[in-house]
Coordinates of C-alpha atoms in Angstrom, one line a residue:
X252 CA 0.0 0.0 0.0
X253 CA 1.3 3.3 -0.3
X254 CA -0.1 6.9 0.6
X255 CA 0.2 10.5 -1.1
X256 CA 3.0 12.6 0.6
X257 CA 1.8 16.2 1.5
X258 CA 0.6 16.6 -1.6
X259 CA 3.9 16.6 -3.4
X260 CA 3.6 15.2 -6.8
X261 CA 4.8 11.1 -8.0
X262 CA 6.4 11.1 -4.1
X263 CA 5.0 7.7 -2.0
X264 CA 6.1 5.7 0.7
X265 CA 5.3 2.4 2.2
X266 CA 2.5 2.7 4.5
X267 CA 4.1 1.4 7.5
X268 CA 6.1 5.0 7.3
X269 CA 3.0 6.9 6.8
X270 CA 2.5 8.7 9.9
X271 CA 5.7 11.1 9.2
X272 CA 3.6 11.8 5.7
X273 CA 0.4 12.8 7.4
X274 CA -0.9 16.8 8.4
X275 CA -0.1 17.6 11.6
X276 CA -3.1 16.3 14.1
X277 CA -7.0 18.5 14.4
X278 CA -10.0 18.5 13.0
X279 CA -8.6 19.0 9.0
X280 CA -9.0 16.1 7.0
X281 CA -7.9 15.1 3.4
X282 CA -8.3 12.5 0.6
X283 CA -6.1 11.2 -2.0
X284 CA -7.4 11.1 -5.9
X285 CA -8.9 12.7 -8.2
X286 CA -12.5 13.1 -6.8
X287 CA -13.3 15.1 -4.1
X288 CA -15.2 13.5 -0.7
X289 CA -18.0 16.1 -0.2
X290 CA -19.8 18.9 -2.8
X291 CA -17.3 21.5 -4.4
X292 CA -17.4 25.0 -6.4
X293 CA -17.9 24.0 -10.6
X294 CA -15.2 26.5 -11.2
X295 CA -12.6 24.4 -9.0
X296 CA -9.7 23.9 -11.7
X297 CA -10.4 20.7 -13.4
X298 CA -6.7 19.5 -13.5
X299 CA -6.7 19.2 -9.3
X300 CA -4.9 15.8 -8.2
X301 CA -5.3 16.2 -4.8
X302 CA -8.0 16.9 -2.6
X303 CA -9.1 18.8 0.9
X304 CA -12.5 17.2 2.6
X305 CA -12.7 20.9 4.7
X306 CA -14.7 21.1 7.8
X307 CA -13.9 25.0 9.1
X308 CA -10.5 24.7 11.0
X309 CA -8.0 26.6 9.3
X310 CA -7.6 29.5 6.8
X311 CA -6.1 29.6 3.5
X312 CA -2.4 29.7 4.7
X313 CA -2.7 27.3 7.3
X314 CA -3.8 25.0 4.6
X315 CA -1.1 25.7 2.3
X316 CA 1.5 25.2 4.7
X317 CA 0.3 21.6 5.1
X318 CA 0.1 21.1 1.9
X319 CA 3.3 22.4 0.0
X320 CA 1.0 25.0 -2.0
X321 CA 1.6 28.7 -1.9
X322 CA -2.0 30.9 -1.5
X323 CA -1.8 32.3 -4.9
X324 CA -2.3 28.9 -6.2
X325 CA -4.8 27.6 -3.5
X326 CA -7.1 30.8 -4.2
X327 CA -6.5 30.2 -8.4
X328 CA -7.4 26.4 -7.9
X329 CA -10.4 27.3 -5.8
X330 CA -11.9 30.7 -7.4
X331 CA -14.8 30.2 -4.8
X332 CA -13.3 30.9 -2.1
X333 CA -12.4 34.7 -3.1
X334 CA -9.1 37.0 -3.3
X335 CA -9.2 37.7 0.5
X336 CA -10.2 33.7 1.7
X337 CA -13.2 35.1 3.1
X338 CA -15.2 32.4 1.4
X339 CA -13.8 29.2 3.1
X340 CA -16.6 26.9 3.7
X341 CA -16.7 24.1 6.2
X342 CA -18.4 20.8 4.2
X343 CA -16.5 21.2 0.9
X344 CA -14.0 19.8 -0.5
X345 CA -11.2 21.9 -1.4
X346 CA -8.3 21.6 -3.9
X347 CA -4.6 21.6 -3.0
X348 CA -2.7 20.2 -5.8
X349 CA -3.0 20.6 -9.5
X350 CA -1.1 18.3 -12.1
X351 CA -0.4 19.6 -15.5
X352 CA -2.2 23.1 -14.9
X353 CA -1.3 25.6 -17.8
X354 CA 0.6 28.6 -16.8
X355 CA -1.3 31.1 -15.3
X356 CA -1.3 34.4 -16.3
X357 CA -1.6 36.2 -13.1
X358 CA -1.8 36.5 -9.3
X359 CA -5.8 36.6 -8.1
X360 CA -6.4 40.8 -7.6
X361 CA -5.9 42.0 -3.9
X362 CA -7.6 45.0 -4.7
X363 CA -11.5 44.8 -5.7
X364 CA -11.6 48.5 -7.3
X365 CA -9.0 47.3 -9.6
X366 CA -10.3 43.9 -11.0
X367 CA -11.0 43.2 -14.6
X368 CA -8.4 46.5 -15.6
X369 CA -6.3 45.8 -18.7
X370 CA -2.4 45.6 -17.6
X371 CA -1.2 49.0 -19.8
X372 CA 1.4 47.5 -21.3
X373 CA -0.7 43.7 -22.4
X374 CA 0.2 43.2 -26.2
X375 CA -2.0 42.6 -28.5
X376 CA -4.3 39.3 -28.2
X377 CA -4.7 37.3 -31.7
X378 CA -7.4 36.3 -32.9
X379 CA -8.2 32.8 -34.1
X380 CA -11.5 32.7 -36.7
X381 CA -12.9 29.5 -36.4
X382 CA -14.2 27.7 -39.7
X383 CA -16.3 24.8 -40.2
X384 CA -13.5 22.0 -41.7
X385 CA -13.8 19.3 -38.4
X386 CA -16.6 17.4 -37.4
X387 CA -16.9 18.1 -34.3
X388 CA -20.8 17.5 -32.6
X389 CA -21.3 21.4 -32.9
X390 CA -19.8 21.8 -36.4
X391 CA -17.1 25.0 -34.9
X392 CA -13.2 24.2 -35.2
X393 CA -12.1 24.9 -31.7
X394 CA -8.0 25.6 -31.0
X395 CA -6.3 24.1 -28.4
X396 CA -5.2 24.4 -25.5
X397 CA -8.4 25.9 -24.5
X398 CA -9.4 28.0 -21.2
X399 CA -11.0 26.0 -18.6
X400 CA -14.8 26.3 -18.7
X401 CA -15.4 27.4 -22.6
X402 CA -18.9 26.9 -22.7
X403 CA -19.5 23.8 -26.0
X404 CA -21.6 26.8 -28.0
X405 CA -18.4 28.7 -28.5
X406 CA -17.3 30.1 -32.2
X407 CA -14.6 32.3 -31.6
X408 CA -11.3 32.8 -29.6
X409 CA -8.7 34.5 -28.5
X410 CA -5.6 33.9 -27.5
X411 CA -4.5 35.1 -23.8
X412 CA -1.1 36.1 -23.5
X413 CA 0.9 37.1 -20.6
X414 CA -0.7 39.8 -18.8
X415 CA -3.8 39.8 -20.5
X416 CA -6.9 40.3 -18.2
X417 CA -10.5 39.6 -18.8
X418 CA -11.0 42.9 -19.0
X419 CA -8.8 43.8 -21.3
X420 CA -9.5 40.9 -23.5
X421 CA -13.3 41.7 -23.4
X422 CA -12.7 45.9 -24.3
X423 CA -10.7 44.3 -27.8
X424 CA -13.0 42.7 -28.9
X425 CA -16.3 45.0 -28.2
X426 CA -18.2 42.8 -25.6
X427 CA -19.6 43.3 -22.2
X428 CA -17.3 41.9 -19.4
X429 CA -20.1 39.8 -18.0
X430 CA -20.6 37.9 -21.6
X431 CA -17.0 37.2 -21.5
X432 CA -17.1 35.7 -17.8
X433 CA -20.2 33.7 -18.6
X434 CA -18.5 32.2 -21.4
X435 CA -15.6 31.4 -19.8
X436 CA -16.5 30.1 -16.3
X437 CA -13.4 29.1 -15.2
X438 CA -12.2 32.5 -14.6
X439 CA -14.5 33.2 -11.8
X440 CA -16.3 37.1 -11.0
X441 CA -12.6 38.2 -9.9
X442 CA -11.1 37.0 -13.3
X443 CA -8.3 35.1 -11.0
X444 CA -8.7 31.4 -12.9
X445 CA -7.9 33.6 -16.4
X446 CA -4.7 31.2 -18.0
X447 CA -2.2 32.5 -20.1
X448 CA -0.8 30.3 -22.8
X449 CA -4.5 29.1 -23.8
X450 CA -7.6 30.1 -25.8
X451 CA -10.7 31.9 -24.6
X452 CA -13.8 32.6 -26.5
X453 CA -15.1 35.6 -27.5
X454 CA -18.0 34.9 -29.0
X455 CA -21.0 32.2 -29.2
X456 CA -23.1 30.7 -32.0
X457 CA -25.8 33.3 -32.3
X458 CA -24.1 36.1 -30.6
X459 CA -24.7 39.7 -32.2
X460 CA -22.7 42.4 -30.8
X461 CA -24.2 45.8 -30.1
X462 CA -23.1 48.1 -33.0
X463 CA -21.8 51.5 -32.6
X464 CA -24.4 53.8 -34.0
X465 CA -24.2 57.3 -34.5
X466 CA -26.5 59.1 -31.7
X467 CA -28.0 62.1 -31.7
X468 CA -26.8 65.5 -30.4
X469 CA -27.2 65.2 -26.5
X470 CA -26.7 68.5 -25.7
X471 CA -29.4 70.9 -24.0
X472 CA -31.0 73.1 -26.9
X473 CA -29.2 76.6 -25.8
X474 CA -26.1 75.2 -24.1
X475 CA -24.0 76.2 -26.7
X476 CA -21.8 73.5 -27.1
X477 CA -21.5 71.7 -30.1
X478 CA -21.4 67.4 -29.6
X479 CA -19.8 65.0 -31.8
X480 CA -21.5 61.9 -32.4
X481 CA -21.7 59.4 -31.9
X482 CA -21.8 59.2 -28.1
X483 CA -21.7 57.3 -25.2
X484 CA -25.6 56.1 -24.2
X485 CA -27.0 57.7 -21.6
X486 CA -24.4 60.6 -21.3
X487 CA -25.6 64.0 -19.4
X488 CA -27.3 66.7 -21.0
X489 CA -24.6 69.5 -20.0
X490 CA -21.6 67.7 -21.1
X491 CA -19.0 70.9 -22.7
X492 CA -15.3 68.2 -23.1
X493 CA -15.0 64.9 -25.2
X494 CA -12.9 62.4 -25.5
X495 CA -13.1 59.7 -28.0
X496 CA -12.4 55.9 -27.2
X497 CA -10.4 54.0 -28.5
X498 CA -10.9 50.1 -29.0
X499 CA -7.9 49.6 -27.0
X500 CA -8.7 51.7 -24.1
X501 CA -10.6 51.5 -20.9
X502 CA -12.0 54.0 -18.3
X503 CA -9.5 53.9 -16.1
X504 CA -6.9 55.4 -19.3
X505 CA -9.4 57.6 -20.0
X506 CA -10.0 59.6 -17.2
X507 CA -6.3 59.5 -16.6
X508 CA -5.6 61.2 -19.2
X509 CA -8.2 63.4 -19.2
X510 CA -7.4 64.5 -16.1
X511 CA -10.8 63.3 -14.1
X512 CA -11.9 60.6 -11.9
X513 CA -13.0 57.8 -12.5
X514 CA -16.4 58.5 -10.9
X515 CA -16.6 61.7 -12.4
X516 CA -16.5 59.7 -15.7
X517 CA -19.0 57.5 -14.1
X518 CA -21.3 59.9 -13.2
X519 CA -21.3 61.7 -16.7
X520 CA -21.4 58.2 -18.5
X521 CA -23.3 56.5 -15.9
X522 CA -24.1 53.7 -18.8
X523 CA -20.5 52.5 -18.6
X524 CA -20.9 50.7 -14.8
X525 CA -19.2 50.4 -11.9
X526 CA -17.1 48.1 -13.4
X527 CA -16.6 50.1 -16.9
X528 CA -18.2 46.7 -18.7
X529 CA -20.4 49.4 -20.9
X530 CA -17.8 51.3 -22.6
X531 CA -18.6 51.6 -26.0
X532 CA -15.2 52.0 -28.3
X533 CA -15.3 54.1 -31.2
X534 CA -17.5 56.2 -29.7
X535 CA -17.4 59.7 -27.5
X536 CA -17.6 60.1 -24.0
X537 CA -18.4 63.1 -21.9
X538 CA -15.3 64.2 -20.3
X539 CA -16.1 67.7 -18.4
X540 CA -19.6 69.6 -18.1
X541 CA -20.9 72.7 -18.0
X542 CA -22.1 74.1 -14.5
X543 CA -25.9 74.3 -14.0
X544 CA -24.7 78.0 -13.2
X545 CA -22.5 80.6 -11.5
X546 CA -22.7 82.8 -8.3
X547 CA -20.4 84.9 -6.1
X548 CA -21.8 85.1 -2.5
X549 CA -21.3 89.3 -1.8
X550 CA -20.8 91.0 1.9
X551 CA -23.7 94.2 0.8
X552 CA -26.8 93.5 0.0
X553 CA -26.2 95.2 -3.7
X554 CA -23.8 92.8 -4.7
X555 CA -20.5 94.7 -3.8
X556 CA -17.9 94.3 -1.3
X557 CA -16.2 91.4 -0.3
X558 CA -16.9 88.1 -2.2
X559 CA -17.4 85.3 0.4
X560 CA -17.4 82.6 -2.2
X561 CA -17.0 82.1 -5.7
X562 CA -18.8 78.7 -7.3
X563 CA -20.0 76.6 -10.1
X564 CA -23.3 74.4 -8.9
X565 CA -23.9 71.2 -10.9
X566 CA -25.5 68.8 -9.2
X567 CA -26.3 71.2 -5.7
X568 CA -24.0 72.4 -3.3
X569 CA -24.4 73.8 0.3
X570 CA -21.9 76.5 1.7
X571 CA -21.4 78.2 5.2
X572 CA -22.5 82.1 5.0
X573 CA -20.7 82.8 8.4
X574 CA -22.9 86.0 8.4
X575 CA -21.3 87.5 5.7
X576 CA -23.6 87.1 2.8
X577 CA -26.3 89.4 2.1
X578 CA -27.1 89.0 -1.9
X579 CA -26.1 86.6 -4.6
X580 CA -24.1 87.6 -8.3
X581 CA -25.8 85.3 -10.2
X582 CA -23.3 84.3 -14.0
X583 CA -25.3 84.7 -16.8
X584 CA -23.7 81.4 -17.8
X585 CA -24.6 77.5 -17.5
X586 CA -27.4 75.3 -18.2
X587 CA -30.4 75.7 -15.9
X588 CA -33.2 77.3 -17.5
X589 CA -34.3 80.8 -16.6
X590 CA -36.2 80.8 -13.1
X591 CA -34.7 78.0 -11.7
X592 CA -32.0 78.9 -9.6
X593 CA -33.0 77.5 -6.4
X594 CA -31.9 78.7 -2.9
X595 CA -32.4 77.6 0.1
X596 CA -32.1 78.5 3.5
X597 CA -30.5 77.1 6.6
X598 CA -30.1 77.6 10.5
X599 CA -26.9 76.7 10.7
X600 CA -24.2 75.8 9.4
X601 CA -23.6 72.7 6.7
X602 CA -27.5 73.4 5.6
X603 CA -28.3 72.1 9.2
X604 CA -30.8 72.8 12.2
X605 CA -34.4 74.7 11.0
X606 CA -35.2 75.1 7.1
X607 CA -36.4 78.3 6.5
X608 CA -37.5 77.5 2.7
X609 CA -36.9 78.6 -0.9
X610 CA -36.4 81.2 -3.5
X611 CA -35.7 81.3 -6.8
X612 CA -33.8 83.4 -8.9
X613 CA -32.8 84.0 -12.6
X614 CA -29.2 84.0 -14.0
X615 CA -27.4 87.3 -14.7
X616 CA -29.0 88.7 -11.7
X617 CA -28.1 90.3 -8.0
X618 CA -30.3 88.8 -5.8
X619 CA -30.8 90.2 -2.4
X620 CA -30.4 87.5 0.2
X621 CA -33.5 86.9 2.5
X622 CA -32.9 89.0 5.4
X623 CA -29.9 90.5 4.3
X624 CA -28.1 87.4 5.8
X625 CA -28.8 88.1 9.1
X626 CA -31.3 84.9 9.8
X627 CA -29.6 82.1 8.4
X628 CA -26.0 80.5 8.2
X629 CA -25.9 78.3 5.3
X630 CA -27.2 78.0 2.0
X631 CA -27.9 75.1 -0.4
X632 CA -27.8 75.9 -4.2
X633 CA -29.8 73.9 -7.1
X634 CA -31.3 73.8 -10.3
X635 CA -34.9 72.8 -9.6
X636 CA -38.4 73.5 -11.1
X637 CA -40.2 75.5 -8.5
X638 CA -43.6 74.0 -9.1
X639 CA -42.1 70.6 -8.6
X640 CA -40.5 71.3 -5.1
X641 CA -41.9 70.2 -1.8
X642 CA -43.3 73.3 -0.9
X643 CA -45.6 73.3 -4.1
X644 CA -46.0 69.6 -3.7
X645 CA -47.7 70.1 -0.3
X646 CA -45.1 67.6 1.5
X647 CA -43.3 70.0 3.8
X648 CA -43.1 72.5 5.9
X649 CA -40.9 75.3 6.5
X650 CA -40.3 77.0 9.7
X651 CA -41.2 80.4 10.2
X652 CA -38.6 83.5 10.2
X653 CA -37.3 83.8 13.4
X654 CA -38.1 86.9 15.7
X655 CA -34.4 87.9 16.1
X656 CA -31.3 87.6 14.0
X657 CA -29.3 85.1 14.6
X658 CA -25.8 86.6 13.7

């Protein structure tokens, strides 16, 4: 009889030696073979040789220094059990060796905000057509070595090189992220089972991708800015800076060289997703936008003396008065339409405490603040319809002016 040594591969001994081969003694358990002892993740690599019957006792590492496997590999084998081991379950079986395994094309992402992101210097991924000259049951000529989990409906691939990531891979050839991942299963939400050195697909038998149409003109009638087309779906009205893509790039390239965030992008292309799986290529995305409108806060209540602050409001803003604003200098610039400069008043400060209500205002204007700024500390700015705020609703309240000032 002989028995698997610590999961080191082709090594045996004679049983009567076998307790010096054995994990050291608790509640952790293992099998030899090529079947594991209780249920399992689909996505487990399919080339494990060794397996862990786990009932809850140890972590990742603990694991791996039992069985001669470093964590990177442990996590790649087992995709289910995610980049930080914080899905370990007791009553599954686990693997902890893998014979033959293709070389792997990177290390499982440690940081979530950065999975699926193309490596900026990846070369270029070729593509292999497939034609119909085998007989295989489906009729497609599939390549080989293939990527673990290609679903059997697959008619094109594409070969992953070193460095390559499923993101990447996915942006070159114009599909959603999430089709790519259902495709290929193996590679698991985190993309940490993708294998260099093999062929993934990029496409299935009835697959149409979504074509790059022109769009219309998306900006406001009146905002003066002229759009190219076409443009990123669902991108905001009072977008004044594009940027065209590129087939080869991805959001996080974009806003980096553009200078912006990548939630500011996110925000102004909010069809693009958290995870950036709806950039369109070959098309424009909004880049920079065109404030809603203008103001300088003013000391007098004629709009001279000292400016207290000097804004752009987009999406609202509130700012502390510290009882030094008494009217508004409203830019004749931005967006929101005539009448809908919204102001409201506050207590204190950080638009906190009482709520003393609205008013509206025009642009190009001085606007007297209410009370000359003597009855409120902070003011929140917005472009709203009047008619559609609370007040006019009949869903709030405002508190009434206070008797004294409260400066």
């Amino acid at each position: 009889m002989w028995f698997h040594l610590l999961g080191l591969a082709h090594i045996v001994i004679p049983l009567a030696l076998a307790s010096i081969a054995r994990p050291a003694p608790g509640t952790l358990q293992s099998r030899a073979g090529d079947k594991p002892g209780l249920p399992h993740d689909q996505r487990t690599t399919p080339h494990c040789s060794f397996w862990l019957d786990y009932n809850g006792s140890q972590t990742c590492a603990a694991i791996c220094d039992v069985y001669g496997c470093s964590v990177d590999a442990f996590l790649r084998w087992n995709p289910s059990v995610g980049s930080g081991c914080t899905n370990l379950l007791a009553g599954k079986s686990y693997c902890v060796e893998a014979m033959e395994e293709p070389t792997v094309t990177s290390k499982v992402p440690s940081d979530p905000s950065n999975v699926g992101n193309p490596h900026p210097e990846s070369p270029a991924v070729p593509i292999v057509e497939t034609t119909t000259t085998t007989e295989p049951p489906n009729g497609i000529k599939t390549p080989s070595p293939l990527q673990p989990g290609v679903v059997g409906n697959c008619d094109k691939f594409a070969w992953v090189n070193g460095g390559d990531t499923c993101k990447s891979i996915a942006v070159k050839y114009n599909i959603p992220l999430r089709e790519f991942l259902l495709w290929n299963s193996q590679e698991g939400e985190a993309c940490s089972g993708l294998w260099a050195g093999t062929y993934a697909c990029v496409s299935v038998i009835g697959y149409t991708p979504t074509p790059v149409v022109n769009a219309p003109v998306v900006g406001a009638p009146g905002n003066g800015i002229q759009t190219p087309t076409p443009t990123q779906p669902g991108m905001v009205s009072n977008c004044n800076r594009f940027r065209y893509v590129k087939p080869d790039e991805n959001c996080i390239d974009i806003a980096s060289n553009a200078g912006i965030s990548f939630d500011d992008l996110a925000r102004w292309n909010p069809s693009i997703g958290a995870a950036c799986e709806g950039l369109w290529a070959k098309a424009y995305v909004c880049v920079g936008v065109l404030p809603a409108f203008r103001l300088k806060t003013r000391y007098h209540a004629d709009c001279t003396g000292e400016v207290k602050n000097d804004i752009a409001v987009a999406d609202g803003i509130c700012i502390n008065t510290a009882c030094s604003v008494a009217s508004l200098e409203i830019a004749a610039e931005g967006y929101c339409p005539e009448g809908q400069v919204q102001i409201s008043y506050w207590e204190q400060a950080e638009c906190s405490g009482k709520w003393f209500g609205y008013g509206y205002a025009n642009k190009g204007q001085c606007r007297t603040a209410w009370s000359e700024g003597w009855k409120f500390k902070s003011l929140h700015f917005r472009c709203a319809k009047k008619e559609e705020d609370c007040v006019s609703q009949q869903t709030c309240q405002f508190e009434p002016e206070p008797a004294n000032s409260l400066c």
